[in-house]
CSV table of N, CA and C in Angstrom, one decimal:
chain,number,residue,atom,x,y,z
A,8,UNK,N,6.5,-4.0,13.5
A,8,UNK,CA,7.2,-4.5,12.3
A,8,UNK,C,6.1,-4.8,11.2
A,9,UNK,N,6.5,-4.4,10.0
A,9,UNK,CA,5.6,-4.6,8.9
A,9,UNK,C,6.4,-5.5,7.9
A,10,UNK,N,5.7,-6.6,7.4
A,10,UNK,CA,6.3,-7.5,6.5
A,10,UNK,C,5.4,-7.8,5.3
A,11,UNK,N,5.9,-7.3,4.1
A,11,UNK,CA,5.1,-7.5,2.9
A,11,UNK,C,5.4,-8.9,2.3
A,12,UNK,N,4.4,-9.3,1.5
A,12,UNK,CA,4.5,-10.5,0.7
A,12,UNK,C,3.5,-10.4,-0.5
A,13,UNK,N,3.7,-11.3,-1.4
A,13,UNK,CA,2.7,-11.4,-2.5
A,13,UNK,C,3.1,-10.8,-3.8
A,14,UNK,N,4.3,-10.1,-3.9
A,14,UNK,CA,4.8,-9.6,-5.1
A,14,UNK,C,5.2,-10.6,-6.1
A,15,UNK,N,5.4,-10.2,-7.3
A,15,UNK,CA,5.8,-11.2,-8.4
A,15,UNK,C,5.8,-10.6,-9.7
A,16,UNK,N,5.9,-11.4,-10.7
A,16,UNK,CA,5.9,-11.0,-12.1
A,16,UNK,C,4.7,-11.5,-12.8
A,17,UNK,N,4.0,-10.5,-13.5
A,17,UNK,CA,2.7,-10.9,-14.2
A,17,UNK,C,2.7,-10.1,-15.5
A,18,UNK,N,1.9,-10.6,-16.4
A,18,UNK,CA,1.7,-9.9,-17.6
A,18,UNK,C,0.6,-8.8,-17.5
A,19,UNK,N,0.7,-7.8,-18.3
A,19,UNK,CA,-0.3,-6.7,-18.3
A,19,UNK,C,-1.7,-7.3,-18.3
A,20,UNK,N,-2.6,-6.7,-17.5
A,20,UNK,CA,-3.9,-7.2,-17.4
A,20,UNK,C,-4.1,-8.2,-16.3
A,21,UNK,N,-3.0,-8.7,-15.7
A,21,UNK,CA,-3.1,-9.7,-14.6
A,21,UNK,C,-3.4,-9.1,-13.3
A,22,UNK,N,-3.4,-9.9,-12.3
A,22,UNK,CA,-3.7,-9.5,-10.9
A,22,UNK,C,-2.7,-10.0,-9.9
A,23,UNK,N,-2.6,-9.3,-8.8
A,23,UNK,CA,-1.8,-9.7,-7.7
A,23,UNK,C,-2.4,-9.2,-6.4
A,24,UNK,N,-2.2,-9.9,-5.3
A,24,UNK,CA,-2.7,-9.4,-4.0
A,24,UNK,C,-1.5,-9.3,-3.1
A,25,UNK,N,-1.2,-8.2,-2.7
A,25,UNK,CA,-0.1,-7.9,-1.7
A,25,UNK,C,-0.7,-8.0,-0.3
A,26,UNK,N,0.2,-8.6,0.6
A,26,UNK,CA,-0.2,-8.7,2.0
A,26,UNK,C,0.9,-8.0,2.8
A,27,UNK,N,0.5,-7.5,4.0
A,27,UNK,CA,1.4,-6.8,4.9
A,27,UNK,C,1.0,-7.3,6.3
A,28,UNK,N,1.9,-8.1,6.9
A,28,UNK,CA,1.6,-8.6,8.2
A,28,UNK,C,2.2,-7.6,9.2
A,29,UNK,N,1.3,-7.2,10.2
A,29,UNK,CA,1.7,-6.2,11.2
A,29,UNK,C,1.9,-6.8,12.5
A,30,UNK,N,3.0,-6.5,13.2
A,30,UNK,CA,3.2,-7.0,14.5
A,30,UNK,C,3.8,-5.9,15.4
A,31,UNK,N,3.5,-5.9,16.7
A,31,UNK,CA,4.0,-5.0,17.6
A,31,UNK,C,3.4,-3.6,17.5
A,32,UNK,N,2.2,-3.5,16.9
A,32,UNK,CA,1.6,-2.2,16.7
A,32,UNK,C,0.2,-2.3,17.2
A,33,UNK,N,-0.2,-1.7,18.3
A,33,UNK,CA,-1.5,-1.9,18.9
A,33,UNK,C,-2.3,-0.7,19.1
A,34,UNK,N,-2.0,0.4,18.4
A,34,UNK,CA,-2.8,1.6,18.6
A,34,UNK,C,-4.2,1.4,18.0
A,35,UNK,N,-5.2,1.9,18.7
A,35,UNK,CA,-6.5,1.8,18.2
A,35,UNK,C,-6.8,2.8,17.1
A,36,UNK,N,-6.2,3.9,17.1
A,36,UNK,CA,-6.3,4.9,16.1
A,36,UNK,C,-5.1,4.9,15.2
A,37,UNK,N,-5.3,4.6,13.9
A,37,UNK,CA,-4.2,4.5,13.0
A,37,UNK,C,-4.6,4.7,11.6
A,38,UNK,N,-3.6,4.9,10.7
A,38,UNK,CA,-3.8,4.8,9.3
A,38,UNK,C,-2.7,4.0,8.7
A,39,UNK,N,-3.0,3.2,7.7
A,39,UNK,CA,-2.1,2.4,7.0
A,39,UNK,C,-2.2,2.6,5.5
A,40,UNK,N,-1.2,2.1,4.8
A,40,UNK,CA,-1.3,2.3,3.4
A,40,UNK,C,-0.2,1.6,2.6
A,41,UNK,N,-0.2,1.9,1.3
A,41,UNK,CA,0.8,1.3,0.4
A,41,UNK,C,1.4,2.5,-0.4
A,42,UNK,N,2.7,2.4,-0.5
A,42,UNK,CA,3.4,3.3,-1.5
A,42,UNK,C,4.3,2.5,-2.3
A,43,UNK,N,4.7,3.1,-3.4
A,43,UNK,CA,5.6,2.4,-4.4
A,43,UNK,C,6.7,3.3,-4.9
A,44,UNK,N,7.8,2.6,-5.3
A,44,UNK,CA,8.9,3.4,-5.9
A,44,UNK,C,9.4,2.6,-7.1
A,45,UNK,N,9.2,3.1,-8.3
A,45,UNK,CA,9.7,2.5,-9.5
A,45,UNK,C,11.1,2.9,-9.8
A,46,UNK,N,11.7,2.2,-10.8
A,46,UNK,CA,13.1,2.5,-11.1
A,46,UNK,C,13.3,4.0,-11.5
A,47,UNK,N,14.2,4.7,-10.8
A,47,UNK,CA,14.5,6.1,-11.0
A,47,UNK,C,13.3,7.0,-10.8
A,48,UNK,N,12.4,6.6,-9.9
A,48,UNK,CA,11.2,7.4,-9.7
A,48,UNK,C,11.2,7.7,-8.2
A,49,UNK,N,10.4,8.8,-7.9
A,49,UNK,CA,10.2,9.1,-6.5
A,49,UNK,C,9.2,8.2,-5.8
A,50,UNK,N,9.1,8.2,-4.5
A,50,UNK,CA,8.1,7.4,-3.8
A,50,UNK,C,6.7,8.0,-4.2
A,51,UNK,N,5.8,7.1,-4.4
A,51,UNK,CA,4.4,7.5,-4.7
A,51,UNK,C,3.4,6.8,-3.9
A,52,UNK,N,2.6,7.6,-3.2
A,52,UNK,CA,1.5,7.0,-2.4
A,52,UNK,C,0.5,6.4,-3.3
A,53,UNK,N,0.0,5.2,-2.9
A,53,UNK,CA,-0.9,4.4,-3.8
A,53,UNK,C,-2.3,4.4,-3.2
A,54,UNK,N,-2.4,4.0,-1.9
A,54,UNK,CA,-3.7,3.9,-1.3
A,54,UNK,C,-3.5,4.0,0.2
A,55,UNK,N,-4.5,4.4,0.9
A,55,UNK,CA,-4.5,4.4,2.4
A,55,UNK,C,-5.8,4.0,2.9
A,56,UNK,N,-5.8,3.5,4.2
A,56,UNK,CA,-7.0,3.2,4.9
A,56,UNK,C,-6.8,3.5,6.4
A,57,UNK,N,-7.8,4.1,7.0
A,57,UNK,CA,-7.6,4.5,8.4
A,57,UNK,C,-8.5,3.6,9.3
A,58,UNK,N,-8.3,3.7,10.6
A,58,UNK,CA,-9.1,2.8,11.5
A,58,UNK,C,-10.6,3.1,11.5
A,59,UNK,N,-11.0,4.2,11.0
A,59,UNK,CA,-12.4,4.5,10.8
A,59,UNK,C,-13.0,4.0,9.5
A,60,UNK,N,-12.1,3.4,8.7
A,60,UNK,CA,-12.6,2.8,7.5
A,60,UNK,C,-12.4,3.7,6.2
A,61,UNK,N,-12.0,4.9,6.4
A,61,UNK,CA,-11.9,5.8,5.2
A,61,UNK,C,-10.7,5.4,4.4
A,62,UNK,N,-10.9,5.5,3.1
A,62,UNK,CA,-9.8,5.1,2.1
A,62,UNK,C,-9.7,6.2,1.1
A,63,UNK,N,-8.5,6.3,0.5
A,63,UNK,CA,-8.3,7.1,-0.7
A,63,UNK,C,-7.3,6.4,-1.6
A,64,UNK,N,-7.3,6.8,-2.8
A,64,UNK,CA,-6.4,6.1,-3.8
A,64,UNK,C,-5.8,7.2,-4.7
A,65,UNK,N,-4.6,6.9,-5.2
A,65,UNK,CA,-4.1,7.7,-6.3
A,65,UNK,C,-4.9,7.5,-7.5
A,66,UNK,N,-5.0,8.6,-8.3
A,66,UNK,CA,-5.9,8.5,-9.5
A,66,UNK,C,-5.4,7.4,-10.5
A,67,UNK,N,-4.1,7.2,-10.5
A,67,UNK,CA,-3.5,6.2,-11.4
A,67,UNK,C,-4.0,4.8,-11.1
A,68,UNK,N,-4.4,4.5,-9.9
A,68,UNK,CA,-4.8,3.1,-9.5
A,68,UNK,C,-6.3,3.0,-9.2
A,69,UNK,N,-7.0,4.1,-9.0
A,69,UNK,CA,-8.4,4.1,-8.6
A,69,UNK,C,-9.2,3.3,-9.6
A,70,UNK,N,-10.0,2.4,-9.1
A,70,UNK,CA,-10.8,1.5,-9.9
A,70,UNK,C,-10.2,0.2,-10.2
A,71,UNK,N,-8.8,0.1,-10.0
A,71,UNK,CA,-8.1,-1.1,-10.3
A,71,UNK,C,-7.6,-1.8,-9.0
A,72,UNK,N,-7.2,-0.9,-8.0
A,72,UNK,CA,-6.6,-1.4,-6.8
A,72,UNK,C,-7.6,-1.3,-5.7
A,73,UNK,N,-7.6,-2.2,-4.7
A,73,UNK,CA,-8.5,-2.1,-3.5
A,73,UNK,C,-7.6,-2.4,-2.3
A,74,UNK,N,-7.7,-1.5,-1.3
A,74,UNK,CA,-7.0,-1.6,0.0
A,74,UNK,C,-8.0,-2.1,1.0
A,75,UNK,N,-7.5,-3.0,1.8
A,75,UNK,CA,-8.4,-3.6,2.9
A,75,UNK,C,-7.6,-4.1,4.1
A,76,UNK,N,-8.2,-4.3,5.2
A,76,UNK,CA,-7.5,-4.9,6.3
A,76,UNK,C,-8.3,-6.1,6.9
A,77,UNK,N,-7.6,-6.9,7.5
A,77,UNK,CA,-8.2,-8.0,8.3
A,77,UNK,C,-7.7,-7.8,9.7
A,78,UNK,N,-8.5,-7.2,10.6
A,78,UNK,CA,-8.0,-6.9,11.9
A,78,UNK,C,-7.8,-8.1,12.7
A,79,UNK,N,-8.5,-9.2,12.5
A,79,UNK,CA,-8.3,-10.4,13.3
A,79,UNK,C,-6.9,-11.0,12.9
A,80,UNK,N,-6.5,-10.8,11.7
A,80,UNK,CA,-5.2,-11.4,11.3
A,80,UNK,C,-4.1,-10.3,11.3
A,81,UNK,N,-4.4,-9.1,11.7
A,81,UNK,CA,-3.4,-8.0,11.7
A,81,UNK,C,-2.7,-7.9,10.4
A,82,UNK,N,-3.5,-7.9,9.3
A,82,UNK,CA,-2.9,-7.9,8.0
A,82,UNK,C,-3.6,-6.8,7.1
A,83,UNK,N,-2.8,-6.2,6.4
A,83,UNK,CA,-3.2,-5.2,5.4
A,83,UNK,C,-3.0,-5.8,4.0
A,84,UNK,N,-4.0,-5.5,3.1
A,84,UNK,CA,-4.0,-6.1,1.8
A,84,UNK,C,-4.0,-5.0,0.7
A,85,UNK,N,-3.5,-5.3,-0.5
A,85,UNK,CA,-3.7,-4.5,-1.6
A,85,UNK,C,-4.0,-5.4,-2.8
A,86,UNK,N,-5.3,-5.4,-3.2
A,86,UNK,CA,-5.7,-6.2,-4.4
A,86,UNK,C,-5.5,-5.4,-5.6
A,87,UNK,N,-4.6,-5.9,-6.5
A,87,UNK,CA,-4.3,-5.1,-7.7
A,87,UNK,C,-4.8,-5.9,-9.0
A,88,UNK,N,-5.7,-5.3,-9.7
A,88,UNK,CA,-6.3,-5.9,-10.9
A,88,UNK,C,-5.9,-5.0,-12.1
A,89,UNK,N,-6.0,-5.6,-13.3
A,89,UNK,CA,-5.8,-4.9,-14.5
A,89,UNK,C,-4.4,-4.2,-14.5
A,90,UNK,N,-3.4,-4.9,-14.1
A,90,UNK,CA,-2.1,-4.3,-13.9
A,90,UNK,C,-1.5,-3.9,-15.2
A,91,UNK,N,-0.7,-2.8,-15.1
A,91,UNK,CA,-0.1,-2.2,-16.3
A,91,UNK,C,1.4,-2.2,-16.1
A,92,UNK,N,2.2,-2.1,-17.2
A,92,UNK,CA,3.6,-2.0,-17.0
A,92,UNK,C,4.1,-0.9,-16.1
A,93,UNK,N,3.4,0.2,-16.2
A,93,UNK,CA,3.7,1.4,-15.3
A,93,UNK,C,3.5,1.2,-13.8
A,94,UNK,N,2.9,0.0,-13.5
A,94,UNK,CA,2.7,-0.3,-12.1
A,94,UNK,C,3.9,-1.0,-11.5
A,95,UNK,N,4.9,-1.3,-12.4
A,95,UNK,CA,6.1,-2.0,-11.9
A,95,UNK,C,6.8,-1.1,-10.9
A,96,UNK,N,7.1,-1.7,-9.8
A,96,UNK,CA,7.8,-0.9,-8.7
A,96,UNK,C,8.0,-1.8,-7.5
A,97,UNK,N,8.7,-1.3,-6.5
A,97,UNK,CA,8.8,-2.0,-5.2
A,97,UNK,C,7.7,-1.4,-4.4
A,98,UNK,N,6.8,-2.2,-3.8
A,98,UNK,CA,5.7,-1.8,-3.1
A,98,UNK,C,6.0,-2.0,-1.6
A,99,UNK,N,5.7,-0.9,-0.8
A,99,UNK,CA,5.9,-0.9,0.6
A,99,UNK,C,4.6,-0.7,1.3
A,100,UNK,N,4.4,-1.3,2.5
A,100,UNK,CA,3.3,-0.9,3.4
A,100,UNK,C,3.9,0.0,4.5
A,101,UNK,N,3.0,0.8,5.0
A,101,UNK,CA,3.4,1.7,6.0
A,101,UNK,C,2.2,2.0,7.0
A,102,UNK,N,2.6,2.5,8.2
A,102,UNK,CA,1.6,2.8,9.2
A,102,UNK,C,2.0,3.9,10.0
A,103,UNK,N,1.0,4.6,10.6
A,103,UNK,CA,1.3,5.7,11.5
A,103,UNK,C,0.1,5.9,12.4
A,104,UNK,N,0.4,6.5,13.6
A,104,UNK,CA,-0.7,6.8,14.6
A,104,UNK,C,-1.3,8.2,14.3
A,105,UNK,N,-2.1,8.2,13.2
A,105,UNK,CA,-2.8,9.4,12.9
A,105,UNK,C,-4.3,9.0,12.6
A,106,UNK,N,-5.2,10.0,12.8
A,106,UNK,CA,-6.6,9.7,12.7
A,106,UNK,C,-7.1,10.0,11.3
A,107,UNK,N,-6.4,10.9,10.6
A,107,UNK,CA,-6.9,11.3,9.2
A,107,UNK,C,-5.6,11.3,8.3
A,108,UNK,N,-5.9,10.9,7.0
A,108,UNK,CA,-4.8,10.9,6.1
A,108,UNK,C,-5.3,10.9,4.7
A,109,UNK,N,-4.4,10.9,3.8
A,109,UNK,CA,-4.6,10.7,2.3
A,109,UNK,C,-3.5,9.8,1.7
A,110,UNK,N,-3.8,9.3,0.6
A,110,UNK,CA,-2.9,8.4,0.0
A,110,UNK,C,-1.5,9.0,-0.2
A,111,UNK,N,-1.4,10.3,-0.5
A,111,UNK,CA,-0.1,10.9,-0.8
A,111,UNK,C,0.7,11.1,0.4
A,112,UNK,N,0.2,10.8,1.6
A,112,UNK,CA,0.9,11.0,2.8
A,112,UNK,C,1.6,9.7,3.2
A,113,UNK,N,1.2,8.6,2.6
A,113,UNK,CA,1.7,7.2,3.1
A,113,UNK,C,3.2,7.1,3.0
A,114,UNK,N,3.9,7.7,2.0
A,114,UNK,CA,5.4,7.6,2.1
A,114,UNK,C,6.0,8.2,3.3
A,115,UNK,N,5.3,9.1,4.0
A,115,UNK,CA,5.9,9.8,5.1
A,115,UNK,C,5.5,9.2,6.5
A,116,UNK,N,4.7,8.1,6.5
A,116,UNK,CA,4.4,7.4,7.7
A,116,UNK,C,5.6,7.0,8.4
A,117,UNK,N,5.5,6.9,9.8
A,117,UNK,CA,6.7,6.6,10.6
A,117,UNK,C,7.2,5.1,10.5
A,118,UNK,N,6.3,4.2,10.2
A,118,UNK,CA,6.6,2.8,10.2
A,118,UNK,C,6.5,2.2,8.8
A,119,UNK,N,7.5,1.6,8.3
A,119,UNK,CA,7.5,1.1,6.9
A,119,UNK,C,8.1,-0.3,6.8
A,120,UNK,N,7.6,-1.1,5.8
A,120,UNK,CA,8.2,-2.4,5.6
A,120,UNK,C,9.3,-2.3,4.6
A,121,UNK,N,9.9,-3.4,4.3
A,121,UNK,CA,11.1,-3.5,3.4
A,121,UNK,C,10.6,-3.5,1.9
A,122,UNK,N,9.4,-4.0,1.7
A,122,UNK,CA,8.9,-3.9,0.3
A,122,UNK,C,8.9,-5.3,-0.3
A,123,UNK,N,8.0,-5.3,-1.4
A,123,UNK,CA,7.9,-6.5,-2.2
A,123,UNK,C,7.8,-6.1,-3.7
A,124,UNK,N,8.6,-6.7,-4.5
A,124,UNK,CA,8.7,-6.3,-5.9
A,124,UNK,C,7.5,-6.7,-6.8
A,125,UNK,N,7.0,-5.8,-7.6
A,125,UNK,CA,5.9,-6.1,-8.5
A,125,UNK,C,6.5,-5.7,-9.9
A,126,UNK,N,6.5,-6.7,-10.8
A,126,UNK,CA,6.9,-6.5,-12.2
A,126,UNK,C,5.8,-6.8,-13.2
A,127,UNK,N,5.4,-5.9,-14.0
A,127,UNK,CA,4.4,-6.1,-15.0
A,127,UNK,C,5.0,-6.0,-16.4
A,128,UNK,N,4.8,-7.1,-17.1
A,128,UNK,CA,5.4,-7.1,-18.5
A,128,UNK,C,4.3,-6.8,-19.5
A,129,UNK,N,4.6,-6.2,-20.6
A,129,UNK,CA,3.6,-5.9,-21.7
A,129,UNK,C,3.5,-7.1,-22.6
């Protein structure tokens, strides 16, 4: 089970940190990530991280967002800085038992959370 939290409403230039609590998933080899879906938009992979530590980011968020994990807490994070109105979307975390991945594959992972809403106003 994946449970997101940390969404909210902020002004452009602000920051948010999303969290994803993971339970019932104990594979040692895995990749996890975040994807988002804005109003009337397709799902878009944002960032991914694998169990070997490799990460990739969508060009639109690179340098502003940082993905990380706390294995002791079984939690995935997404630190979002310098937020823009175009970042407004429902953000979902996802996971799968794969050893290699890229950010654009995250929407296709087998395990997904319900999402947390992020709204950025100008």
